[in-house]
Short mmCIF file of C-alpha atoms in Angstrom, two decimals:
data_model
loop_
_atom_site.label_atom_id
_atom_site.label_comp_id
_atom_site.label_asym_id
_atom_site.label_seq_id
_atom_site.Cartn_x
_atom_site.Cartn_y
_atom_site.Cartn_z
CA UNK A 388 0.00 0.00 0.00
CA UNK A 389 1.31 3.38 -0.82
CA UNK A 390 1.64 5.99 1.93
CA UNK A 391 -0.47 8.53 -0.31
CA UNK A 392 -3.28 7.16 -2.36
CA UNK A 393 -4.75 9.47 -5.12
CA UNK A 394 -7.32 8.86 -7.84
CA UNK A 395 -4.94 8.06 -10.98
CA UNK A 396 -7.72 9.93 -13.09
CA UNK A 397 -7.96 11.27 -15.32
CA UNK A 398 -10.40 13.65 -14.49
CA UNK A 399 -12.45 15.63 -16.81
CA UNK A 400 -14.85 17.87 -16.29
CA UNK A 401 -16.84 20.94 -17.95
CA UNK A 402 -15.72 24.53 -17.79
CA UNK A 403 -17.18 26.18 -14.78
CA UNK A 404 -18.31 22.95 -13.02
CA UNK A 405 -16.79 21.19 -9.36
CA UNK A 406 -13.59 19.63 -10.01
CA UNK A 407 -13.15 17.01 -6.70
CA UNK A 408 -9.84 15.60 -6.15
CA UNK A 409 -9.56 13.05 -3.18
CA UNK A 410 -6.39 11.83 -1.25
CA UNK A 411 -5.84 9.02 1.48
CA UNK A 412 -2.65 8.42 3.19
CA UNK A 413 -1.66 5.84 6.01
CA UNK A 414 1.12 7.53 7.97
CA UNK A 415 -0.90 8.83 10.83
CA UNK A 416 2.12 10.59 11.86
CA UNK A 417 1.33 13.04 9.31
CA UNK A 418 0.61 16.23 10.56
CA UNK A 419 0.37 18.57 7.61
CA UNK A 420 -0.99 18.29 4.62
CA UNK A 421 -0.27 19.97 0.63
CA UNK A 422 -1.89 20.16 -2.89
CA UNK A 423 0.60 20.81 -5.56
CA UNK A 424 -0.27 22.13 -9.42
CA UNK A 425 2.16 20.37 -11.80
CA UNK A 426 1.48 21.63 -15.36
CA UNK A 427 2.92 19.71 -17.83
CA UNK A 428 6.88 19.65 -18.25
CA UNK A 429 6.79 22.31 -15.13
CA UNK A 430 7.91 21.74 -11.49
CA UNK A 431 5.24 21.44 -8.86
CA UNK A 432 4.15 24.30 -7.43
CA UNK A 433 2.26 24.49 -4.04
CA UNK A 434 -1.50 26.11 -4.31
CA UNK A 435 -2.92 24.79 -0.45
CA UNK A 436 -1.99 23.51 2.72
CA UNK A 437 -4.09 22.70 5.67
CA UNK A 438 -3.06 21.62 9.04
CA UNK A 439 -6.28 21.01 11.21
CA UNK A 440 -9.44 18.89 10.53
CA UNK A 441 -12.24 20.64 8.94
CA UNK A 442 -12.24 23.04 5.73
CA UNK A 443 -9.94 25.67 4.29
CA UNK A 444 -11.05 28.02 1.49
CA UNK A 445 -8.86 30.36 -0.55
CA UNK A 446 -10.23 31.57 -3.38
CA UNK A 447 -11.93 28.91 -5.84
CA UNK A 448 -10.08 26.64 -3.52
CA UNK A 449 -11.26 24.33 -0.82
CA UNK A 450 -9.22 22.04 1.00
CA UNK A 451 -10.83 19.45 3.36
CA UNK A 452 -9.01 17.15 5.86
CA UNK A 453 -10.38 14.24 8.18
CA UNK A 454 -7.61 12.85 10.02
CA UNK A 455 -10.01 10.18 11.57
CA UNK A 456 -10.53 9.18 8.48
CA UNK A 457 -6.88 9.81 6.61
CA UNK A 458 -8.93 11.57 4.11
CA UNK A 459 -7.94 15.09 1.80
CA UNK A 460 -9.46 16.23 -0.56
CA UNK A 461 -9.60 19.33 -3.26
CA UNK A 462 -12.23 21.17 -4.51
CA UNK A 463 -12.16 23.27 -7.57
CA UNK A 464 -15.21 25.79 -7.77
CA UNK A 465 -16.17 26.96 -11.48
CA UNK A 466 -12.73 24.58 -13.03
CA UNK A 467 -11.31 26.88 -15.61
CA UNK A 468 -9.46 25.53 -18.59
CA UNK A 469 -6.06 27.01 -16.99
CA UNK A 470 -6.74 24.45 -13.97
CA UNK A 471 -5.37 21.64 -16.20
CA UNK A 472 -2.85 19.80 -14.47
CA UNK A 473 -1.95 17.22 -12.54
CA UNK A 474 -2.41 17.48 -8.71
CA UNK A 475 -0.26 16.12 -6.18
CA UNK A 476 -1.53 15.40 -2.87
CA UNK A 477 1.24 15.51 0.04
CA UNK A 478 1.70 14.59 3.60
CA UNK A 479 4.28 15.83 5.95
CA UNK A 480 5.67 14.01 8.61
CA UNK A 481 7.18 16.11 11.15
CA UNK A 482 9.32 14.01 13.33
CA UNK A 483 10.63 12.11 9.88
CA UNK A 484 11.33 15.77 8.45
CA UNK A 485 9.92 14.87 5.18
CA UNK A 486 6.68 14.75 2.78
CA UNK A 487 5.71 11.80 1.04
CA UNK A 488 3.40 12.57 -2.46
CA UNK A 489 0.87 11.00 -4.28
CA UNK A 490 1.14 10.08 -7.97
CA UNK A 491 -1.02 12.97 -8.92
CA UNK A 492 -4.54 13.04 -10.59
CA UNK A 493 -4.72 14.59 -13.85
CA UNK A 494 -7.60 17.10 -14.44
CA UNK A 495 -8.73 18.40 -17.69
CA UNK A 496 -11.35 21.42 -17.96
CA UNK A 497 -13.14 21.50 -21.37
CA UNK A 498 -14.09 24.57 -22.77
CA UNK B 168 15.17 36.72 -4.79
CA UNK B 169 15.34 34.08 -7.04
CA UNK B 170 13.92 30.88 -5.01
CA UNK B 171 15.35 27.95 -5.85
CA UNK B 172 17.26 27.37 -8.63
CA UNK B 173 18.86 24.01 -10.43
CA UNK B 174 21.54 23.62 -13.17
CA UNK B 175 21.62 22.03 -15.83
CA UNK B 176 18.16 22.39 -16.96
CA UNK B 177 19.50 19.06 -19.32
CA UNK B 178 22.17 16.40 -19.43
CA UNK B 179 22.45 13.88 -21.66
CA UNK B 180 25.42 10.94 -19.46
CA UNK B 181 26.39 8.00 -21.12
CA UNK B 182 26.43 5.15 -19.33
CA UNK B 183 29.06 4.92 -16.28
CA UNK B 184 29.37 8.57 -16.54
CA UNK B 185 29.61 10.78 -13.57
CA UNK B 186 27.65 14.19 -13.00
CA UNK B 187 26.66 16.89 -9.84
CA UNK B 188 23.36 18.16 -10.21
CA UNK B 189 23.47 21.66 -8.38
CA UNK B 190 20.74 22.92 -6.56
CA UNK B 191 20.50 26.58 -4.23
CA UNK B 192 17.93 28.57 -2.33
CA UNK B 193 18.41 31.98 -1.92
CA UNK B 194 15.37 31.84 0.66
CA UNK B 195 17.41 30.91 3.98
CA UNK B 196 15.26 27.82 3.94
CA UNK B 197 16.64 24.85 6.58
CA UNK B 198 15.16 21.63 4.62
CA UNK B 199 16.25 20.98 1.27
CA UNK B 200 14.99 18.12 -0.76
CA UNK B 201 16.24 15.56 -3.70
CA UNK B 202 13.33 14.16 -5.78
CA UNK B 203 13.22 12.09 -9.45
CA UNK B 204 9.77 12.12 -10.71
CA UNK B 205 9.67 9.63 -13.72
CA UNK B 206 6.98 10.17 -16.48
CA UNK B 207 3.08 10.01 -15.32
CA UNK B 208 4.52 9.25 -11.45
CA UNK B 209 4.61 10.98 -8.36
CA UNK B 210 7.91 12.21 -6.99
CA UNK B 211 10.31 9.97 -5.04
CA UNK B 212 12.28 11.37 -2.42
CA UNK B 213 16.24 9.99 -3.06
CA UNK B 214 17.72 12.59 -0.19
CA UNK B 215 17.07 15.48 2.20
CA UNK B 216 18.36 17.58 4.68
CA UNK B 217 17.36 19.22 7.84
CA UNK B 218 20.14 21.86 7.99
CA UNK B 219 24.29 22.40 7.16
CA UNK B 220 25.68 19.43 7.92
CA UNK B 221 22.89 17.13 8.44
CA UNK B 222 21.45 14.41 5.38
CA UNK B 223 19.53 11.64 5.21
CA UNK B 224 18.25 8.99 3.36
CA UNK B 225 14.76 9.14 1.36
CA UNK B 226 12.53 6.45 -0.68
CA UNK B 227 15.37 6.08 -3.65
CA UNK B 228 18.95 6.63 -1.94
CA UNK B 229 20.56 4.27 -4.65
CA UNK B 230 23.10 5.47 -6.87
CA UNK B 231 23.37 8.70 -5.53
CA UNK B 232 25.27 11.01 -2.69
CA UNK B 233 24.65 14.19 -1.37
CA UNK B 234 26.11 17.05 0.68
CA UNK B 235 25.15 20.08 2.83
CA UNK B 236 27.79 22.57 3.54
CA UNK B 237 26.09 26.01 3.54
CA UNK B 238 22.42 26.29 4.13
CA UNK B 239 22.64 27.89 0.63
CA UNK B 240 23.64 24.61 -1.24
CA UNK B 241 22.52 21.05 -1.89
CA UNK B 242 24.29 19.42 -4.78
CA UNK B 243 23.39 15.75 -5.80
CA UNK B 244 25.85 13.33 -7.11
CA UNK B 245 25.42 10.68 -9.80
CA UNK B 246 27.72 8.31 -9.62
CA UNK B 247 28.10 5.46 -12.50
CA UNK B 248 24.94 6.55 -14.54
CA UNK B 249 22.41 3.70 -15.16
CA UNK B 250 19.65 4.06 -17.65
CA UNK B 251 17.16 3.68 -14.76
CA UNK B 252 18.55 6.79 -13.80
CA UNK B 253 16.80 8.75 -16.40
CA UNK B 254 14.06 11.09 -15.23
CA UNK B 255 13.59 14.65 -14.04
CA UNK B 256 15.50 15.67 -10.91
CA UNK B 257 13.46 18.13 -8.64
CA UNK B 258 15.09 20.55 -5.97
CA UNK B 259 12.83 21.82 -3.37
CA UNK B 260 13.15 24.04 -0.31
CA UNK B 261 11.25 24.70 2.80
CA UNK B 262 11.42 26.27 6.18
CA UNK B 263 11.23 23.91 9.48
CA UNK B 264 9.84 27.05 12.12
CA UNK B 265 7.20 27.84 10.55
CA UNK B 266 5.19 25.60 8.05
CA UNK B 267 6.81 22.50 5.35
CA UNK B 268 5.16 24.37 2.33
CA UNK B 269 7.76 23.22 -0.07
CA UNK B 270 9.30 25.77 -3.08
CA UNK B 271 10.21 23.84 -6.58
CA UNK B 272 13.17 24.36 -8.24
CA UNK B 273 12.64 24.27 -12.08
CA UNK B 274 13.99 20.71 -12.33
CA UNK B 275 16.94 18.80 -14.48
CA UNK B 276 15.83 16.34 -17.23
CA UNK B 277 18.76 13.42 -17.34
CA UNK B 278 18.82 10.81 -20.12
CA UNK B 279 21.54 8.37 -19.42
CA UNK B 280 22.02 6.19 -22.52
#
């Protein structure tokens, strides 16, 4: 079993609709958690993080984590064409000092 | 402030061949990290470091060294290139105080052949 788990997608869905991008990892000793854009050929680049249980918003972003349930998920409100990439999912443990990443789940927006 | 930056952007190694991959972070950043991300994967973790001085082993340690002399610096070292060592080499940064939010370098695309 891999530490992070992510849909392998793809994912499509319609310009302006609810992209949902789920996560499950099995380190509970992961404290902190990341969602990375990756456009093609370019490096990751971080877009949320969220630390505590519950919902964080920023933007047409919404992370959601359940550590009860080693659950994290992304939510994309009104997906734009220029959201399509391939999101990583992260978790950080803090006594290891390191983050281990999902495979990513690739999301296309159609026009 | 130019975040983290990598050189090369490409090498092509022939097989057996030696190379440094350089990696710095103008951001004052403690942890530094050594990924490979092969195509349609995740990335791997192959080193990392806590601060000057201090390294450790990630996922993929194999065929590979590292060292930490300045905070500034974290150079990876291919030794003997292997054809499984073809991918895209990812530098990342982040600071320990006050949240692991990690910053990309622009990456290094090996072929070994």
């Amino acid at each position: 079993q891999k530490e992070v788990e992510q849909n392998s997608g793809p994912l499509s869905v319609p310009e302006g609709a609810i992209a949902s991008l789920n996560c499950t990892y099995s380190d509970r000793g992961s404290q902190s958690f990341f969602w990375y854009r990756q456009y093609s050929g370019k490096s990751p680049e971080l877009i949320m993080s969220i630390y505590s249980n519950g919902d964080k918003e920023d933007g047409r972003f919404t992370a959601q984590l359940n550590k009860a349930s080693q659950y994290v998920s992304l939510l994309i409100r009104d997906s734009q064409p220029s959201d399509s990439a391939t999101y990583l999912c992260a978790g950080h443990n803090t006594n290891a000092g390191k983050s281990t990443f999902g495979d990513g789940t690739t999301l296309t927006v159609k026009p | 402030n130019a975040g983290v930056t990598q050189t090369p952007k490409f090498r092509i190694l022939k097989i057996g061949q030696s190379m440094t991959l350089q990696c710095t972070q103008d951001m004052n950043h403690n942890y530094m990290y050594w990924y490979r991300q092969d195509p349609g994967m995740g990335l791997k973790l192959i080193y990392y470091s806590v601060g000057a001085g201090i390294t450790d082993k990630g996922e993929v340690p194999n065929g590979y060294n590292v060292s930490r002399s300045t905070t500034e610096d974290f150079p990876l070292r291919l030794e003997l290139a292997a054809p499984s060592q073809t991918s895209v080499y990812f530098c990342a940064s982040s600071a320990s105080s006050v949240s692991y939010e990690q910053y990309f370098g622009p990456g290094t695309r090996l072929t070994v052949t």
